[in-house]
CSV table of C-alpha atoms in Angstrom, one decimal:
chain,number,residue,atom,x,y,z
A,2,ASP,CA,-219.3,-73.8,70.2
A,3,ALA,CA,-218.5,-70.1,69.9
A,4,LYS,CA,-214.9,-68.9,69.1
A,5,THR,CA,-213.3,-67.0,71.8
A,6,THR,CA,-210.2,-64.0,71.7
A,7,GLN,CA,-208.2,-63.6,74.2
A,8,PRO,CA,-204.8,-61.8,74.3
A,9,PRO,CA,-201.9,-64.1,74.5
A,10,SER,CA,-199.8,-63.1,77.7
A,11,MET,CA,-200.8,-60.4,80.5
A,12,ASP,CA,-198.6,-59.8,83.6
A,13,CYS,CA,-200.1,-58.5,86.7
A,14,ALA,CA,-198.3,-57.1,90.0
A,15,GLU,CA,-198.8,-59.6,93.0
A,16,GLY,CA,-201.8,-58.3,95.6
A,17,ARG,CA,-203.0,-56.5,92.4
A,18,ALA,CA,-206.0,-57.4,90.8
A,19,ALA,CA,-206.1,-59.4,87.5
A,20,ASN,CA,-208.5,-58.6,84.9
A,21,LEU,CA,-208.5,-61.3,81.8
A,22,PRO,CA,-210.9,-60.4,78.8
A,23,CYS,CA,-212.4,-62.5,76.5
A,24,ASN,CA,-213.9,-62.0,72.8
A,25,HIS,CA,-217.1,-63.9,71.9
A,26,SER,CA,-219.0,-62.0,69.9
A,27,THR,CA,-220.8,-65.4,68.3
A,28,ILE,CA,-222.2,-66.6,71.6
A,29,SER,CA,-225.4,-68.2,71.3
A,30,GLY,CA,-228.2,-67.4,74.0
A,31,ASN,CA,-228.1,-70.6,75.6
A,32,GLU,CA,-223.9,-71.1,75.7
A,33,TYR,CA,-222.3,-70.3,79.0
A,34,VAL,CA,-218.5,-69.1,79.2
A,35,TYR,CA,-216.7,-70.7,80.9
A,36,TRP,CA,-212.9,-70.0,82.5
A,37,TYR,CA,-210.5,-72.7,83.1
A,38,ARG,CA,-206.9,-72.2,83.8
A,39,GLN,CA,-203.7,-74.5,83.8
A,40,ILE,CA,-200.7,-74.2,85.9
A,41,HIS,CA,-197.3,-75.8,84.5
A,42,SER,CA,-197.4,-79.4,84.0
A,43,GLN,CA,-200.8,-79.8,85.7
A,44,GLY,CA,-203.9,-80.4,83.7
A,45,PRO,CA,-206.8,-77.9,83.5
A,46,GLN,CA,-208.7,-76.2,86.4
A,47,TYR,CA,-212.0,-75.2,86.4
A,48,ILE,CA,-212.4,-71.4,87.7
A,49,ILE,CA,-216.1,-70.3,87.2
A,50,HIS,CA,-218.6,-70.0,84.3
A,51,GLY,CA,-221.7,-67.8,83.8
A,52,LEU,CA,-224.7,-67.3,81.3
A,53,LYS,CA,-225.4,-63.8,81.8
A,54,ASN,CA,-225.3,-62.5,84.9
A,55,ASN,CA,-222.4,-61.6,87.1
A,56,GLU,CA,-220.8,-64.2,89.1
A,57,THR,CA,-218.3,-64.8,92.2
A,58,ASN,CA,-216.8,-68.0,93.8
A,59,GLU,CA,-214.0,-68.2,96.2
A,60,MET,CA,-211.7,-67.9,93.4
A,61,ALA,CA,-212.8,-65.7,91.0
A,62,SER,CA,-215.6,-63.4,89.6
A,63,LEU,CA,-217.1,-63.5,86.4
A,64,ILE,CA,-218.5,-60.2,84.8
A,65,ILE,CA,-219.7,-60.6,82.1
A,66,THR,CA,-221.8,-57.7,79.5
A,67,GLU,CA,-224.9,-57.2,79.1
A,68,ASP,CA,-224.5,-58.1,75.3
A,69,ARG,CA,-222.8,-61.3,76.4
A,70,LYS,CA,-219.9,-60.6,73.5
A,71,SER,CA,-217.4,-60.4,76.3
A,72,SER,CA,-216.3,-61.5,79.6
A,73,THR,CA,-213.5,-60.3,81.8
A,74,LEU,CA,-212.0,-62.9,84.4
A,75,ILE,CA,-211.0,-61.0,87.7
A,76,LEU,CA,-208.6,-62.5,90.2
A,77,PRO,CA,-209.0,-59.7,93.2
A,78,HIS,CA,-206.0,-60.5,94.7
A,79,ALA,CA,-203.6,-62.2,92.6
A,80,THR,CA,-200.8,-64.3,94.0
A,81,LEU,CA,-197.5,-66.1,92.3
A,82,ARG,CA,-199.6,-69.1,92.3
A,83,ASP,CA,-202.5,-67.8,90.2
A,84,THR,CA,-199.5,-67.9,87.4
A,85,ALA,CA,-200.6,-70.3,84.8
A,86,VAL,CA,-202.5,-70.2,81.0
A,87,TYR,CA,-205.9,-69.0,81.6
A,88,TYR,CA,-208.5,-70.5,78.8
A,89,CYS,CA,-211.8,-69.1,78.2
A,90,ILE,CA,-214.7,-71.2,76.5
A,91,VAL,CA,-218.0,-71.1,75.6
A,92,ARG,CA,-220.4,-74.1,75.3
A,93,PHE,CA,-223.7,-74.8,76.4
A,94,GLU,CA,-224.0,-75.9,79.4
A,95,THR,CA,-224.8,-79.6,79.7
A,96,SER,CA,-223.3,-80.7,76.6
A,97,TYR,CA,-221.1,-83.4,75.9
A,98,ASP,CA,-219.5,-81.8,73.3
A,99,LYS,CA,-215.9,-81.8,72.6
A,100,VAL,CA,-213.6,-79.0,73.7
A,101,ILE,CA,-211.8,-77.4,71.2
A,102,PHE,CA,-208.9,-74.9,73.2
A,103,GLY,CA,-207.7,-71.6,71.8
A,104,PRO,CA,-204.3,-70.5,72.8
A,105,GLY,CA,-205.7,-69.0,76.0
A,106,THR,CA,-204.0,-66.4,78.1
A,107,SER,CA,-200.5,-66.8,80.1
A,108,LEU,CA,-200.9,-64.6,83.2
A,109,SER,CA,-197.7,-63.7,84.6
A,110,VAL,CA,-197.9,-62.6,88.6
A,111,ILE,CA,-195.4,-60.5,88.9
A,112,PRO,CA,-193.7,-60.2,93.3
B,10,GLY,CA,-216.8,-83.0,93.5
B,11,ALA,CA,-215.9,-85.4,89.9
B,12,VAL,CA,-212.5,-86.4,90.3
B,13,VAL,CA,-210.7,-88.1,87.2
B,14,SER,CA,-207.5,-90.0,88.1
B,15,GLN,CA,-204.9,-90.3,85.5
B,16,HIS,CA,-201.7,-92.2,85.7
B,17,PRO,CA,-198.6,-92.6,85.7
B,18,SER,CA,-197.9,-88.7,85.8
B,19,TRP,CA,-195.1,-89.4,84.1
B,20,VAL,CA,-193.0,-92.1,82.1
B,21,ILE,CA,-190.1,-92.7,80.8
B,22,CYS,CA,-189.5,-95.2,77.9
B,23,LYS,CA,-187.8,-96.5,75.3
B,24,SER,CA,-188.3,-96.1,71.6
B,25,GLY,CA,-190.3,-98.8,70.4
B,26,THR,CA,-192.1,-99.8,73.1
B,27,SER,CA,-195.8,-98.9,74.2
B,28,VAL,CA,-197.1,-97.1,77.2
B,29,LYS,CA,-200.7,-97.5,78.7
B,30,ILE,CA,-201.8,-94.0,80.1
B,31,GLU,CA,-205.4,-94.7,82.2
B,32,CYS,CA,-207.9,-92.2,83.3
B,33,ARG,CA,-210.5,-93.1,85.9
B,34,SER,CA,-213.5,-91.6,87.0
B,35,LEU,CA,-213.6,-91.7,91.0
B,36,ASP,CA,-217.0,-91.1,92.3
B,37,PHE,CA,-218.7,-90.6,89.0
B,38,GLN,CA,-219.6,-92.4,85.6
B,39,ALA,CA,-218.1,-90.9,82.6
B,40,THR,CA,-219.7,-92.5,79.3
B,41,THR,CA,-217.3,-90.3,77.2
B,42,MET,CA,-213.7,-89.5,77.6
B,43,PHE,CA,-211.8,-86.6,76.0
B,44,TRP,CA,-208.0,-87.3,75.4
B,45,TYR,CA,-205.6,-84.3,74.2
B,46,ARG,CA,-201.9,-83.9,73.9
B,47,GLN,CA,-200.0,-80.5,74.9
B,48,PHE,CA,-196.6,-80.1,73.6
B,49,PRO,CA,-194.6,-77.3,75.2
B,50,LYS,CA,-195.7,-73.9,75.1
B,51,GLN,CA,-198.7,-74.4,73.0
B,52,SER,CA,-202.6,-74.6,74.0
B,53,LEU,CA,-204.4,-78.8,74.3
B,54,MET,CA,-205.1,-80.5,71.4
B,55,LEU,CA,-207.8,-83.1,71.2
B,56,MET,CA,-206.6,-86.0,70.3
B,57,ALA,CA,-209.5,-88.4,70.1
B,58,THR,CA,-213.2,-89.2,72.3
B,59,SER,CA,-214.0,-92.5,73.6
B,60,ASN,CA,-216.9,-93.8,74.4
B,61,GLU,CA,-217.9,-97.0,76.4
B,62,GLY,CA,-219.4,-99.8,74.6
B,63,SER,CA,-218.0,-97.9,71.1
B,64,LYS,CA,-215.3,-97.4,69.3
B,65,ALA,CA,-212.9,-93.9,69.9
B,66,THR,CA,-213.3,-91.1,67.2
B,67,TYR,CA,-210.2,-89.6,66.2
B,68,GLU,CA,-209.8,-86.5,65.2
B,69,GLN,CA,-208.1,-85.4,61.7
B,70,GLY,CA,-204.5,-86.1,61.6
B,71,VAL,CA,-204.0,-88.3,65.0
B,72,GLU,CA,-203.3,-92.1,63.8
B,73,LYS,CA,-205.5,-94.6,65.1
B,74,ASP,CA,-203.2,-97.5,65.1
B,75,LYS,CA,-200.4,-95.4,67.3
B,76,PHE,CA,-203.0,-93.9,69.8
B,77,LEU,CA,-205.2,-97.1,70.7
B,78,ILE,CA,-207.7,-96.0,72.6
B,79,ASN,CA,-210.1,-98.0,74.7
B,80,HIS,CA,-213.1,-97.5,77.1
B,81,ALA,CA,-213.4,-100.5,79.0
B,82,SER,CA,-216.2,-99.0,81.4
B,83,LEU,CA,-217.7,-96.6,82.4
B,84,THR,CA,-214.9,-95.6,84.7
B,85,LEU,CA,-212.2,-96.4,83.4
B,86,SER,CA,-210.5,-95.2,79.5
B,87,THR,CA,-206.6,-95.7,78.4
B,88,LEU,CA,-205.0,-94.4,75.6
B,89,THR,CA,-201.9,-96.7,74.3
B,90,VAL,CA,-198.8,-94.9,72.8
B,91,THR,CA,-197.7,-98.0,70.4
B,92,SER,CA,-194.2,-98.2,69.1
B,93,ALA,CA,-193.5,-95.0,70.9
B,94,HIS,CA,-190.4,-92.5,69.5
B,95,PRO,CA,-189.4,-89.4,70.8
B,96,GLU,CA,-191.8,-87.4,68.6
B,97,ASP,CA,-194.5,-88.5,70.2
B,98,SER,CA,-193.0,-87.4,73.4
B,99,SER,CA,-195.5,-85.3,75.1
B,100,PHE,CA,-198.1,-84.1,78.0
B,101,TYR,CA,-201.0,-85.8,77.5
B,102,ILE,CA,-204.5,-85.1,79.1
B,103,CYS,CA,-208.1,-86.9,79.8
B,104,SER,CA,-211.2,-85.2,80.5
B,105,ALA,CA,-214.4,-86.3,81.2
B,106,PRO,CA,-217.5,-84.2,80.5
B,107,PRO,CA,-219.4,-82.3,82.7
B,108,LEU,CA,-221.6,-82.8,85.7
B,109,ASN,CA,-222.7,-79.2,86.8
B,110,TYR,CA,-219.5,-77.6,86.7
B,111,GLY,CA,-217.8,-78.1,83.2
B,112,TYR,CA,-214.9,-80.8,82.2
B,113,THR,CA,-213.0,-82.9,84.8
B,114,PHE,CA,-209.2,-82.9,83.9
B,115,GLY,CA,-206.7,-85.6,84.9
B,116,SER,CA,-204.0,-84.1,86.1
B,117,GLY,CA,-202.0,-85.2,83.0
B,118,THR,CA,-199.5,-87.9,81.9
B,119,ARG,CA,-195.9,-86.4,81.1
B,120,LEU,CA,-194.3,-88.9,78.5
B,121,THR,CA,-190.8,-88.9,77.4
B,122,VAL,CA,-189.4,-91.4,74.7
B,123,VAL,CA,-185.9,-91.8,75.1
């Protein structure tokens, strides 16, 4: 699976949009970009994934650049409950391969 | 959606005793289960991969005899920490491979060895 790089930490004001970047310059043509988050002392939670088109669901939006070398996860109206570590992972959609987690981005939503 | 039930959510045990952690896939069959360990303020570290009907595959540096993994059925995988010591205190998480939306994770087990 392709390696990803994320900033170690970010702050966001409550109610504002949180934009979390991820670089994945070695992504291959069939690899998807997945985002998970982990709230303290819980298991990671799936947020969203995409291949090349922008995606949106009830939790977030995913913007993938045209060259697919980077992406941005957008939480449109961050709340205190969005404070968590966010992990960007690239992998094949139906792969059963193991997933190696990077350090992720620790997002702090500030009142 | 796919749910992985992990128990117990927390456990305190005495040094030298063994602790078993269970992960069950509730509404799907998981032929593979991944086990992670997480220390405070660190990312998830993959320990091993369990496969139903075969031996688990351990990551480099993980003691096979200390962390016994059994994948007894298509819906149950267990991790037993044998002869636990305080340095084994950690957050343990299981995960099943994707259905349609990526990996499904258990809620984690906080192990404290005293």
